Amino acid sequence: QAEDELRDACAQRAVQLQEMGRRERLLRADVGRAKEQLEFLKTQVMQVCCPAAAEAAGKAVTEQQVIEKVRQIAEDSHQSCVREKCLQEELSSRLSKEKEVSANVEVLKKSLHELQ
């Protein structure tokens, strides 16, 4: 009976081992697909960020180049936002001054009209 139990346990372990092997193969395949997708994404990002570098004859684009280009784009975007805010403030200030000048011109016109 003990021998039968050991055989059953051994058979269960063999089935478990086969299942673990199957899962490992699936996981390895998933990792391979993920690597391919990452490489495709990297290529797409570089084509958008820097078309000339992406099309260089046979020259592979490194992850560091992608990171640096994205960092540069983010910095440029931040600087553009800061510049836009400054220009909005300047525009607002000029509009306020223009309204003030227009109001003063109207007062002057009214005064001149009354003097006539």
Short mmCIF file of C-alpha atoms in Angstrom, two decimals:
data_model
loop_
_atom_site.label_atom_id
_atom_site.label_comp_id
_atom_site.label_asym_id
_atom_site.label_seq_id
_atom_site.Cartn_x
_atom_site.Cartn_y
_atom_site.Cartn_z
CA GLN A 1 0.00 0.00 0.00
CA ALA A 2 2.86 2.39 0.84
CA GLU A 3 4.40 1.57 -2.51
CA ASP A 4 1.12 2.42 -4.28
CA GLU A 5 0.92 5.71 -2.39
CA LEU A 6 4.49 6.54 -3.40
CA ARG A 7 3.72 5.73 -7.05
CA ASP A 8 0.62 7.93 -6.92
CA ALA A 9 2.58 10.76 -5.30
CA CYS A 10 5.33 10.33 -7.90
CA ALA A 11 2.77 10.42 -10.71
CA GLN A 12 1.21 13.58 -9.22
CA ARG A 13 4.63 15.21 -9.00
CA ALA A 14 5.34 14.26 -12.63
CA VAL A 15 2.05 15.86 -13.73
CA GLN A 16 2.84 18.95 -11.64
CA LEU A 17 6.32 19.13 -13.17
CA GLN A 18 4.88 18.91 -16.68
CA GLU A 19 2.40 21.67 -15.85
CA MET A 20 5.16 23.85 -14.44
CA GLY A 21 7.19 23.27 -17.63
CA ARG A 22 4.18 24.24 -19.75
CA ARG A 23 3.65 27.40 -17.70
CA GLU A 24 7.33 28.28 -17.99
CA ARG A 25 7.19 27.94 -21.79
CA LEU A 26 4.11 30.17 -21.88
CA LEU A 27 5.79 32.75 -19.68
CA ARG A 28 8.92 32.71 -21.85
CA ALA A 29 6.75 33.21 -24.93
CA ASP A 30 4.98 36.12 -23.19
CA VAL A 31 8.32 37.69 -22.31
CA GLY A 32 9.46 37.32 -25.91
CA ARG A 33 6.30 39.03 -27.19
CA ALA A 34 6.70 41.80 -24.60
CA LYS A 35 10.28 42.40 -25.77
CA GLU A 36 9.11 42.59 -29.39
CA GLN A 37 6.37 45.05 -28.45
CA LEU A 38 8.84 47.16 -26.50
CA GLU A 39 11.22 47.26 -29.45
CA PHE A 40 8.34 48.23 -31.75
CA LEU A 41 7.25 50.97 -29.33
CA LYS A 42 10.81 52.26 -29.09
CA THR A 43 11.02 52.42 -32.89
CA GLN A 44 7.67 54.19 -33.11
CA VAL A 45 8.70 56.74 -30.46
CA MET A 46 11.94 57.45 -32.28
CA GLN A 47 10.16 57.83 -35.62
CA VAL A 48 7.90 60.43 -34.03
CA CYS A 49 10.58 62.14 -31.93
CA CYS A 50 13.49 62.09 -34.31
CA PRO A 51 12.74 60.73 -37.81
CA ALA A 52 16.29 61.25 -39.08
CA ALA A 53 17.81 59.13 -36.29
CA ALA A 54 15.23 56.39 -36.75
CA GLU A 55 15.92 56.16 -40.48
CA ALA A 56 19.72 56.13 -40.21
CA ALA A 57 20.99 53.30 -42.38
CA GLY A 58 21.41 50.25 -40.19
CA LYS A 59 22.00 52.30 -37.07
CA ALA A 60 20.12 50.93 -34.08
CA VAL A 61 18.58 53.45 -31.74
CA THR A 62 19.39 52.80 -28.09
CA GLU A 63 17.02 53.04 -25.15
CA GLN A 64 19.17 55.87 -23.79
CA GLN A 65 18.66 57.85 -26.99
CA VAL A 66 14.91 57.35 -26.72
CA ILE A 67 14.94 58.41 -23.06
CA GLU A 68 17.02 61.50 -23.81
CA LYS A 69 14.78 62.50 -26.72
CA VAL A 70 11.62 62.09 -24.62
CA ARG A 71 13.26 64.05 -21.80
CA GLN A 72 14.19 66.81 -24.27
CA ILE A 73 10.64 66.92 -25.62
CA ALA A 74 9.23 67.11 -22.09
CA GLU A 75 11.62 69.96 -21.24
CA ASP A 76 10.73 71.80 -24.46
CA SER A 77 7.06 71.35 -23.65
CA HIS A 78 7.58 72.73 -20.14
CA GLN A 79 9.47 75.73 -21.51
CA SER A 80 6.71 76.34 -24.05
CA CYS A 81 4.11 76.29 -21.27
CA VAL A 82 6.14 78.78 -19.22
CA ARG A 83 6.58 81.00 -22.28
CA GLU A 84 2.86 80.77 -23.07
CA LYS A 85 1.99 81.80 -19.51
CA CYS A 86 4.32 84.80 -19.73
CA LEU A 87 2.83 85.82 -23.07
CA GLN A 88 -0.70 85.46 -21.68
CA GLU A 89 0.21 87.69 -18.75
CA GLU A 90 1.81 90.23 -21.10
CA LEU A 91 -1.23 90.18 -23.36
CA SER A 92 -3.55 90.64 -20.40
CA SER A 93 -1.48 93.58 -19.19
CA ARG A 94 -1.50 95.21 -22.62
CA LEU A 95 -5.24 94.72 -22.96
CA SER A 96 -5.75 96.39 -19.59
CA LYS A 97 -3.57 99.33 -20.65
CA GLU A 98 -5.41 99.54 -23.96
CA LYS A 99 -8.75 99.68 -22.17
CA GLU A 100 -7.42 102.38 -19.88
CA VAL A 101 -6.13 104.41 -22.84
CA SER A 102 -9.44 103.94 -24.67
CA ALA A 103 -11.32 105.16 -21.61
CA ASN A 104 -9.01 108.19 -21.36
CA VAL A 105 -9.50 108.95 -25.07
CA GLU A 106 -13.28 108.82 -24.60
CA VAL A 107 -13.02 111.20 -21.64
CA LEU A 108 -10.81 113.52 -23.72
CA LYS A 109 -13.23 113.40 -26.65
CA LYS A 110 -16.12 114.17 -24.35
CA SER A 111 -14.20 117.06 -22.78
CA LEU A 112 -13.28 118.45 -26.22
CA HIS A 113 -16.84 118.11 -27.38
CA GLU A 114 -18.06 119.99 -24.29
CA LEU A 115 -15.46 122.72 -24.86
CA GLN A 116 -16.68 123.25 -28.40
#
